[in-house]
Coordinates of C-alpha atoms and ligand atoms in Angstrom, one line a residue:
Chain Q
M1 CA -24.6 2.3 -21.7
Q2 CA -23.3 5.3 -19.8
K3 CA -25.9 4.6 -17.1
F4 CA -24.6 1.1 -16.8
R5 CA -21.1 2.4 -16.6
K6 CA -22.0 4.7 -13.7
V7 CA -23.6 1.8 -11.9
I8 CA -20.4 -0.2 -12.3
Q9 CA -18.3 2.7 -11.2
F10 CA -20.4 3.0 -8.0
I11 CA -20.1 -0.7 -7.4
F12 CA -16.4 -0.3 -7.5
L13 CA -16.5 2.7 -5.2
A14 CA -18.3 0.7 -2.6
P15 CA -15.4 -1.5 -1.5
L16 CA -13.7 1.6 -0.3
F17 CA -16.2 1.7 2.5
I18 CA -17.4 -1.8 2.6
V19 CA -14.1 -3.5 3.1
P20 CA -13.1 -1.5 6.3
I21 CA -16.6 -1.8 7.7
L22 CA -16.8 -5.6 7.1
N23 CA -13.4 -5.6 8.7
L24 CA -14.6 -3.9 11.8
L25 CA -17.3 -6.6 12.0
E26 CA -14.6 -9.2 11.7
I27 CA -15.8 -10.4 8.4
Y28 CA -12.7 -11.2 6.3
F29 CA -14.4 -12.3 3.0
M30 CA -13.1 -9.2 1.3
K31 CA -9.9 -7.6 2.3
G32 CA -7.3 -5.3 1.1
T33 CA -7.2 -2.1 -0.9
Y34 CA -7.0 -1.2 -4.6
I35 CA -3.3 -1.9 -4.4
S36 CA -4.2 -5.5 -3.7
L37 CA -7.7 -6.9 -3.1
D38 CA -8.7 -10.3 -2.0
V39 CA -12.2 -11.4 -2.6
G40 CA -13.0 -14.7 -1.2
G41 CA -9.5 -16.0 -1.8
L42 CA -9.1 -14.6 -5.3
S43 CA -6.3 -12.2 -5.2
I44 CA -6.2 -9.2 -7.5
S45 CA -3.3 -6.8 -7.4
D46 CA -2.3 -3.6 -9.1
P47 CA 0.3 -4.7 -11.8
V48 CA 2.6 -1.7 -11.2
S49 CA 3.0 -2.5 -7.5
V50 CA 3.7 -6.2 -8.2
L51 CA 6.0 -5.2 -11.1
Q52 CA 8.1 -3.0 -8.7
A53 CA 8.3 -5.7 -6.1
L54 CA 9.4 -8.3 -8.6
F55 CA 11.9 -6.0 -10.1
L56 CA 13.4 -4.9 -6.8
S57 CA 13.5 -8.2 -5.0
H58 CA 14.2 -10.7 -7.7
H59 CA 11.9 -12.8 -5.8
V60 CA 8.9 -14.4 -7.3
A61 CA 6.1 -15.6 -5.1
P62 CA 3.5 -17.6 -7.1
I63 CA 0.8 -15.5 -5.5
M64 CA 2.2 -12.4 -7.0
L65 CA 1.9 -13.7 -10.5
V66 CA -1.6 -15.1 -9.9
S67 CA -2.8 -11.8 -8.5
V68 CA -1.9 -9.9 -11.7
A69 CA -3.4 -12.6 -13.9
V70 CA -6.9 -11.2 -13.4
P71 CA -6.2 -7.6 -14.3
A72 CA -3.9 -8.7 -17.1
L73 CA -6.6 -10.9 -18.7
I74 CA -9.2 -8.2 -18.3
V75 CA -7.0 -5.7 -20.1
I76 CA -6.0 -8.2 -22.8
F77 CA -9.7 -8.9 -23.5
F78 CA -11.4 -5.7 -22.7
G79 CA -8.8 -3.0 -22.9
R80 CA -8.1 -0.5 -20.1
V81 CA -11.6 -0.7 -18.7
W82 CA -10.4 -0.4 -15.1
C83 CA -9.9 3.3 -15.6
S84 CA -13.3 4.3 -17.0
W85 CA -15.5 1.6 -15.5
A86 CA -14.0 1.1 -12.0
C87 CA -11.3 3.6 -10.8
P88 CA -12.8 5.7 -8.0
Y89 CA -10.6 8.6 -9.1
Y90 CA -12.1 8.6 -12.5
L91 CA -15.6 8.6 -11.0
M92 CA -14.6 11.6 -8.9
L93 CA -13.5 13.4 -12.1
D94 CA -16.7 12.5 -13.8
G95 CA -18.4 14.0 -10.8
F96 CA -16.3 17.2 -11.1
E97 CA -17.4 17.6 -14.7
A98 CA -21.0 17.3 -13.7
L99 CA -20.5 19.7 -10.8
R100 CA -18.9 22.3 -13.0
K101 CA -21.8 22.0 -15.4
K102 CA -24.2 22.5 -12.5
L103 CA -22.3 25.5 -11.3
K104 CA -22.4 26.8 -14.8
L105 CA -18.6 26.9 -15.0
K106 CA -17.0 26.5 -18.3
S107 CA -15.6 23.1 -19.0
L108 CA -11.8 22.9 -18.6
K109 CA -11.6 20.7 -21.6
K110 CA -9.7 22.3 -24.5
P111 CA -10.9 21.9 -28.0
Y112 CA -9.7 18.8 -29.8
K113 CA -6.3 18.9 -31.3
K114 CA -5.0 16.2 -33.5
D115 CA -2.3 14.0 -31.9
I116 CA -2.5 15.7 -28.5
H117 CA -3.0 12.2 -27.1
I118 CA 0.5 11.3 -28.3
K119 CA 2.0 14.0 -26.2
A120 CA 0.0 12.8 -23.3
N121 CA 1.0 9.2 -23.8
I122 CA 4.6 10.1 -24.1
S123 CA 4.3 12.0 -20.9
R124 CA 2.8 9.3 -18.8
L125 CA 5.0 6.6 -20.3
G126 CA 8.0 8.8 -19.5
I127 CA 6.8 9.3 -15.9
L128 CA 6.3 5.5 -15.5
I129 CA 9.8 4.8 -16.8
L130 CA 11.4 7.6 -14.7
G131 CA 9.4 6.4 -11.7
L132 CA 10.6 2.8 -12.2
I133 CA 14.2 4.1 -12.5
F134 CA 13.8 6.1 -9.3
V135 CA 12.3 3.1 -7.6
G136 CA 15.2 1.0 -8.8
I137 CA 17.7 3.5 -7.4
I138 CA 16.2 3.9 -4.0
G139 CA 15.1 0.2 -3.8
V140 CA 11.7 0.8 -2.4
P141 CA 8.4 0.3 -4.4
L142 CA 7.1 3.8 -3.9
L143 CA 5.0 4.4 -7.0
Y144 CA 1.9 3.6 -5.1
L145 CA 2.4 7.1 -3.6
I146 CA 1.3 8.6 -6.8
S147 CA -1.5 6.3 -7.6
P148 CA -4.8 7.9 -6.7
P149 CA -6.9 4.7 -6.5
S150 CA -4.3 3.2 -4.2
I151 CA -4.2 6.2 -2.0
M152 CA -8.0 6.6 -1.8
S153 CA -8.5 3.0 -0.7
S154 CA -5.7 2.7 1.7
Q155 CA -6.5 5.9 3.4
S156 CA -10.2 5.0 3.7
V157 CA -9.2 1.9 5.5
L158 CA -7.0 3.8 7.9
L159 CA -9.6 6.5 8.4
I160 CA -12.4 4.0 9.2
K161 CA -10.4 1.5 11.2
Y162 CA -7.9 3.7 13.0
A163 CA -9.1 7.3 12.4
Y164 CA -5.8 8.6 11.1
V165 CA -4.2 9.0 7.7
T166 CA -0.7 8.7 6.5
A167 CA 1.4 11.2 4.6
E168 CA 0.5 10.2 1.1
F169 CA -3.0 11.5 1.8
I170 CA -1.7 15.0 1.0
L171 CA -1.7 14.2 -2.7
L172 CA -5.5 13.9 -2.8
P173 CA -6.4 17.5 -1.9
I174 CA -3.7 18.8 -4.2
L175 CA -5.1 16.7 -7.1
I176 CA -8.6 17.7 -6.3
I177 CA -7.8 21.4 -6.5
I178 CA -5.8 20.9 -9.7
E179 CA -8.5 18.8 -11.4
F180 CA -11.4 20.9 -10.3
F181 CA -9.9 24.4 -11.1
F182 CA -7.0 24.1 -13.4
G183 CA -7.0 21.2 -15.8
Y184 CA -9.0 18.6 -17.5
R185 CA -8.2 15.0 -16.4
I186 CA -4.6 16.0 -16.1
W187 CA -3.6 13.1 -13.8
C188 CA -5.2 10.4 -15.9
R189 CA -4.0 11.7 -19.2
Y190 CA -0.5 12.8 -18.3
V191 CA 0.7 11.1 -15.2
C192 CA -1.0 8.1 -13.6
P193 CA 1.5 5.1 -13.6
T194 CA -1.3 2.6 -12.9
G195 CA -3.3 3.6 -15.9
T196 CA -0.1 3.6 -18.1
C197 CA 0.9 0.2 -17.0
L198 CA -2.6 -1.1 -17.9
S199 CA -2.4 0.6 -21.2
L200 CA 0.8 -1.2 -22.0
M201 CA -0.9 -4.6 -21.7
Q202 CA -3.5 -3.6 -24.2
T203 CA -3.0 -5.0 -27.7
K204 CA -4.7 -4.2 -31.0
F205 CA -6.7 -7.4 -30.5
S206 CA -8.2 -6.2 -27.3
M207 CA -11.7 -4.8 -27.3
H208 CA -11.7 -1.3 -28.9
V209 CA -13.9 1.2 -30.6
E210 CA -14.4 0.5 -34.2
Y211 CA -15.6 3.0 -36.9
S212 CA -17.6 1.8 -39.9
G213 CA -15.9 4.4 -42.1
K214 CA -18.9 6.5 -42.9
C215 CA -21.0 8.9 -40.8
S216 CA -22.6 12.3 -40.9
N217 CA -19.4 13.8 -39.4
C218 CA -21.2 15.6 -36.6
N219 CA -18.0 15.2 -34.5
Q220 CA -20.2 14.6 -31.4
C221 CA -17.9 11.7 -30.5
I222 CA -14.8 14.0 -30.5
R223 CA -16.6 16.4 -28.3
V224 CA -17.5 13.9 -25.6
C225 CA -14.3 11.9 -25.5
P226 CA -12.7 12.4 -22.1
M227 CA -9.3 11.3 -23.4
M228 CA -9.4 13.9 -26.2
L229 CA -9.2 11.4 -29.0
D230 CA -10.9 11.3 -32.3
P231 CA -12.7 8.0 -31.8
K232 CA -13.1 7.5 -35.5
T233 CA -9.4 7.4 -36.2
E234 CA -7.5 7.3 -32.9
S235 CA -9.4 4.7 -30.9
L236 CA -6.5 2.3 -31.1
S237 CA -4.4 4.8 -29.1
S238 CA -3.4 3.5 -25.7
A239 CA -5.1 6.6 -24.3
C240 CA -8.6 5.2 -25.0
N241 CA -10.0 3.6 -22.0
N242 CA -13.1 2.1 -23.6
C243 CA -15.5 4.3 -21.6
G244 CA -17.9 4.1 -24.6
E245 CA -19.0 7.8 -24.3
C246 CA -18.4 8.2 -28.0
I247 CA -20.5 5.3 -28.8
S248 CA -23.3 6.5 -26.7
A249 CA -23.1 10.0 -28.2
C250 CA -23.0 9.0 -31.8
P251 CA -26.4 9.9 -33.4
D252 CA -25.8 7.7 -36.4
N253 CA -25.7 4.6 -34.2
K254 CA -29.5 4.8 -34.1
K255 CA -29.7 4.2 -37.8
E256 CA -26.8 1.8 -38.3
K257 CA -23.7 0.5 -36.6
T258 CA -21.3 3.4 -37.0
L259 CA -19.2 3.5 -33.9
Y260 CA -19.2 0.3 -31.8
F261 CA -17.0 -1.9 -29.6
K262 CA -15.2 -4.6 -31.4
S263 CA -13.1 -7.5 -29.9
H264 CA -11.2 -10.0 -32.0
Chain U
M1 CA 39.3 8.0 -0.1
S2 CA 38.7 8.2 -3.8
I3 CA 35.7 9.9 -5.3
F4 CA 34.4 6.6 -6.3
D5 CA 34.5 5.3 -2.8
N6 CA 32.7 8.5 -1.6
I7 CA 30.0 7.9 -4.1
K8 CA 29.7 4.3 -3.3
N9 CA 29.4 5.0 0.4
A10 CA 26.9 7.8 -0.1
L11 CA 24.8 5.5 -2.2
N12 CA 25.1 2.5 0.1
S13 CA 24.1 4.5 3.2
F14 CA 21.4 6.3 1.3
P15 CA 18.9 6.8 4.1
V16 CA 15.7 5.5 2.5
K17 CA 15.7 2.0 3.9
S18 CA 13.8 1.3 7.0
T19 CA 15.3 2.1 10.4
Y20 CA 15.8 0.3 13.6
K21 CA 13.8 1.6 16.5
I22 CA 13.3 0.0 19.8
N23 CA 9.8 -1.3 20.4
R24 CA 8.8 -1.2 16.8
M25 CA 8.6 -4.5 15.0
R26 CA 7.4 -5.9 11.7
P27 CA 4.4 -8.2 11.7
P28 CA 5.1 -11.9 12.6
G29 CA 6.7 -13.9 9.8
S30 CA 8.1 -11.0 8.0
V31 CA 11.2 -11.6 5.9
D32 CA 14.5 -9.9 6.5
D33 CA 13.8 -6.2 6.5
D34 CA 15.9 -5.3 3.5
L35 CA 13.8 -7.7 1.4
F36 CA 10.7 -6.7 3.2
M37 CA 11.1 -3.1 2.1
K38 CA 11.4 -4.2 -1.5
L39 CA 8.6 -6.7 -1.4
C40 CA 5.9 -4.9 0.6
I41 CA 3.7 -3.1 -1.8
R42 CA 2.0 -1.2 1.0
C43 CA -1.4 -2.7 0.3
A44 CA -2.5 -2.5 3.9
R45 CA -4.0 -6.0 3.8
C46 CA -2.2 -7.0 6.9
V47 CA -3.2 -3.8 8.6
E48 CA -6.8 -4.7 7.8
A49 CA -6.5 -8.3 8.9
C50 CA -5.2 -7.5 12.4
P51 CA -8.2 -7.9 14.7
Y52 CA -6.5 -6.3 17.7
R53 CA -5.6 -3.1 15.8
V54 CA -2.0 -3.7 16.6
L55 CA -0.5 -3.4 13.2
R56 CA -0.4 0.2 12.0
R57 CA 0.6 1.8 8.7
S58 CA 3.6 3.9 9.2
S59 CA 3.5 7.5 7.8
A60 CA 6.2 9.7 6.4
T61 CA 9.5 9.4 8.2
K62 CA 12.9 10.5 7.2
N63 CA 13.2 7.2 5.5
A64 CA 11.0 5.4 3.0
E65 CA 9.1 3.2 5.3
I66 CA 6.0 5.1 4.5
G67 CA 3.0 2.8 4.2
T68 CA 4.6 -0.3 5.6
P69 CA 3.1 -2.1 8.6
Y70 CA 4.6 -1.9 12.1
I71 CA 3.7 -3.1 15.6
Y72 CA 4.4 -0.5 18.2
A73 CA 5.0 -2.5 21.3
D74 CA 4.7 0.3 23.8
V75 CA 1.2 1.0 22.4
A76 CA 0.1 -2.5 22.0
G77 CA 1.9 -5.8 21.6
C78 CA 1.0 -8.4 19.0
Q79 CA -1.4 -11.1 20.2
L80 CA 0.2 -13.7 17.9
C81 CA -3.2 -14.6 16.5
M82 CA -1.5 -15.2 13.1
K83 CA -4.3 -13.6 11.1
C84 CA -1.9 -11.3 9.2
T85 CA 0.5 -13.9 8.1
S86 CA -1.7 -15.5 5.4
V87 CA -2.9 -12.3 3.7
C88 CA 0.3 -10.8 2.2
P89 CA 0.1 -10.9 -1.6
T90 CA 3.9 -10.6 -2.2
G91 CA 5.4 -12.8 0.4
A92 CA 6.8 -9.9 2.5
I93 CA 5.1 -11.8 5.3
D94 CA 5.9 -15.5 5.0
S95 CA 2.6 -17.3 5.0
S96 CA 4.2 -20.5 6.4
T97 CA 4.2 -18.9 9.8
V98 CA 1.3 -20.4 11.5
E99 CA 2.4 -21.3 15.0
M100 CA 3.3 -18.7 17.5
Q101 CA 6.4 -20.6 18.3
Q102 CA 7.7 -19.9 14.8
V103 CA 7.5 -16.2 15.3
S104 CA 10.7 -14.3 15.9
I105 CA 10.3 -10.6 15.2
G106 CA 12.5 -9.4 18.0
V107 CA 13.7 -10.2 21.4
A108 CA 12.8 -8.6 24.8
R109 CA 15.4 -7.1 27.1
I110 CA 15.0 -6.0 30.6
N111 CA 16.4 -2.8 32.1
E112 CA 17.8 -4.0 35.4
D113 CA 17.9 -0.5 36.9
T114 CA 14.2 0.1 36.7
C115 CA 12.5 -3.3 36.7
M116 CA 10.6 -3.8 40.0
N117 CA 11.7 -7.4 40.4
H118 CA 15.3 -6.6 39.8
L119 CA 15.2 -3.8 42.3
Y120 CA 13.5 -6.1 44.8
A121 CA 16.3 -8.6 44.4
K122 CA 18.9 -6.0 44.8
V123 CA 17.4 -4.8 48.0
E124 CA 17.1 -8.3 49.2
S125 CA 20.8 -9.0 48.6
G126 CA 21.7 -5.7 50.3
E127 CA 23.0 -4.1 47.2
L128 CA 20.4 -1.2 47.4
E129 CA 18.8 0.7 50.3
P130 CA 15.1 -0.2 50.5
T131 CA 12.7 2.5 49.3
G132 CA 9.0 3.0 50.0
N133 CA 7.2 0.9 47.5
M134 CA 9.0 -2.4 47.0
A135 CA 6.9 -5.1 45.4
L136 CA 7.2 -8.1 43.1
C137 CA 5.5 -7.3 39.8
N138 CA 5.7 -10.3 37.5
S139 CA 3.5 -8.6 34.9
C140 CA 5.7 -9.5 32.0
L141 CA 5.8 -13.1 33.0
N142 CA 2.1 -13.4 33.5
T143 CA 1.2 -11.8 30.2
C144 CA 3.7 -13.7 28.0
P145 CA 1.9 -16.1 25.7
L146 CA 4.8 -18.5 26.0
K147 CA 5.0 -18.2 29.8
D148 CA 7.8 -20.3 31.3
D149 CA 9.2 -21.0 27.8
A150 CA 10.1 -17.5 26.6
I151 CA 10.3 -15.9 30.0
Y152 CA 10.8 -17.5 33.5
L153 CA 11.7 -16.3 37.0
K154 CA 15.3 -17.0 37.8
D155 CA 15.5 -17.8 41.6
G156 CA 11.8 -17.1 41.8
I157 CA 12.5 -13.3 41.4
I158 CA 14.4 -12.3 38.3
P159 CA 12.4 -12.3 35.1
T160 CA 14.7 -13.9 32.5
I161 CA 14.2 -14.0 28.8
T162 CA 15.2 -17.1 26.8
E163 CA 15.9 -17.5 23.1
K164 CA 12.2 -18.7 22.7
C165 CA 11.0 -15.1 23.0
T166 CA 9.0 -14.2 20.0
G167 CA 9.3 -10.5 20.4
C168 CA 5.5 -10.0 20.4
G169 CA 5.8 -7.1 22.8
L170 CA 2.9 -8.0 25.1
C171 CA 5.2 -7.7 28.1
V172 CA 6.2 -4.2 27.0
E173 CA 2.5 -3.2 26.8
R174 CA 1.8 -4.5 30.3
C175 CA 5.0 -3.3 32.1
P176 CA 3.9 -0.8 34.7
I177 CA 7.0 1.3 34.8
K178 CA 6.5 4.8 33.4
P179 CA 7.4 6.7 31.4
I180 CA 10.0 4.4 29.9
K181 CA 9.1 0.7 30.3
A182 CA 11.5 -1.5 32.1
I183 CA 11.2 -4.1 29.3
Y184 CA 11.7 -3.3 25.7
I185 CA 11.9 -5.2 22.4
I186 CA 14.9 -5.2 20.1
P187 CA 13.4 -5.8 16.7
K188 CA 15.2 -8.4 14.5
N189 CA 16.6 -7.9 11.0
M190 CA 16.5 -4.1 11.1
P191 CA 19.1 -2.6 8.9
D192 CA 21.1 -0.4 11.3
A193 CA 24.6 -1.5 11.8
E194 CA 25.1 -0.3 15.3
T195 CA 22.0 -1.4 17.1
A196 CA 21.2 -4.5 15.1
G197 CA 24.9 -5.3 15.6
Y198 CA 24.2 -5.0 19.4
Y199 CA 21.7 -7.7 19.0
N200 CA 24.0 -9.8 16.9
Y201 CA 26.8 -9.3 19.3
L202 CA 24.7 -10.6 22.2
K203 CA 23.8 -13.6 20.1
R204 CA 27.5 -14.2 19.2
I205 CA 28.6 -14.2 22.8
G206 CA 25.8 -16.5 23.7
K207 CA 23.7 -14.2 25.8
Q208 CA 21.0 -13.9 23.2
Ligands
LIG1 S1 -5.4 6.7 -15.2 FE1 -5.1 6.2 -13.0 S2 -6.3 7.6 -11.9 FE2 -7.0 7.7 -14.0 S3 -8.7 6.3 -14.1 FE3 -6.9 5.1 -14.7 S4 -6.1 4.2 -12.8 FE4 -7.6 5.8 -12.2
LIG2 S1 -12.4 7.0 -27.8 FE1 -14.4 6.6 -27.0 S2 -14.2 4.9 -25.6 FE2 -12.2 5.7 -26.0 S3 -11.9 7.2 -24.3 FE3 -12.7 8.3 -26.1 S4 -14.9 8.4 -25.7 FE4 -14.0 6.7 -24.4
LIG3 S1 -0.4 -11.9 14.7 FE1 -2.5 -11.1 15.0 S2 -2.3 -9.5 16.6 FE2 -0.2 -9.9 15.8 S3 0.0 -8.4 14.2 FE3 -0.7 -10.2 13.2 S4 -2.9 -10.0 13.1 FE4 -2.2 -8.5 14.6
LIG4 S1 0.1 -7.5 3.3 FE1 2.2 -7.7 2.7 S2 2.5 -6.3 1.0 FE2 0.5 -5.7 2.0 S3 1.1 -4.1 3.4 FE3 1.2 -6.0 4.6 S4 3.3 -6.7 4.4 FE4 3.0 -5.1 2.8
LIG5 S1 6.6 -6.1 33.8 FE1 8.3 -4.6 33.9 S2 8.6 -4.2 36.0 FE2 7.3 -6.0 36.0 S3 8.8 -7.7 36.2 FE3 8.5 -7.3 34.0 S4 10.1 -5.9 33.4 FE4 10.0 -5.9 35.6

């Protein structure tokens, strides 16, 4: 399953380059960035951006609602899969982990502590709320400035089409340094407003990891979880992004269904 | 003034909205700039859609326009191809703008002291001493996509702009006068009391 996830991640990385290149060839089948993408007329937007625009302008364009329908439905059915299966930033972090391993550096991941995900969830929810308040005060939807997937895709368009970047680019090198040298998935776990907003749409009926209740307690799943959860007991936490690493790592799964995805 | 008034004024003039700048316009069909700044989610779709690479994403300025699309007329004017009007996911650009006649992103003004045609007319009427290189230029007239509607030659010499001017900025791009072009665009709907007021003032007294 993890191989499959990698493939999907790379497929979602591709538009970063394909869209601007198609664009240069004057093919407009796919256009936009990960703030808002248009594939053959189907419009898909980042819910946080649209939320801000709605909230500030008191102005509802039908296309705005339609464009969040797809991400909302995906989250409602499959959970926050955008993060682990598609977000280019997450792919980069996966890459960093692998690179650190290759370079024989110690993993930055701290040992599992119970309920650490609650702290992380409060932090990112707080940042989203503070961000929305800030946006409300200044009246300009600026949260995209701290959304790595948005920045990555808009800057790649600019780089390829116009050969310049705009100021928000600066966040990327800073984050790269922080994530590579100082912390383990800091941005995704503690900050990212996009991820948080997607988490909020997840319900307990969405697809999630289910535990059969009995296993050999090897705790392999805890060791691999990138969100520092205990998949056996905490998989309903909004931090879980359904990456499925725990399921792939579980040795008992070979004998019987111990840890598996379940949707209602 | 009471403290409350001070706070109110400070908040109301909080400098994060977009600013007025000559020769810098929003894409065709854009809504009023106050609303535009709220609606535009900076997705860069319009920037991508522009086949002439005219729309550019603005970077950090002292205000919060960062990421929004602009046309910089002195670099390149908008060709009014209307490719960008249909792609906006939030309605910051009104998708009902399909004809170039509907567009109204600004209005061109001519600097009578530097425009070659104006100088020519002044020399002819004896107002100015003739200098070495006098010539009729007509570049702005010839490049205008709404030639004779938006711009015409008054008395066969003076380029004159009418209220049909879309503000595309092609004339600015072509004007040969350097370094400051003799023709410039006053963008519409930009929230700056003084300069936008200038435009409104001209409109009020019927001089567009
Ligand atoms: S939390 Fe944000 S940066 Fe992290 S994977 Fe999700 S969308 Fe991407
Ligand atoms: S609990 Fe499992 S699926 Fe959820 S984030 Fe952790 S490893 Fe991934
Ligand atoms: S109308 Fe055409 S040329 Fe003008 S800004 Fe839009 S896409 Fe570019
Ligand atoms: S397409 Fe619309 S929302 Fe996107 S950058 Fe252009 S004006 Fe803004
Ligand atoms: S292009 Fe410039 S110099 Fe030539 S007629 Fe027009 S305004 Fe005058």
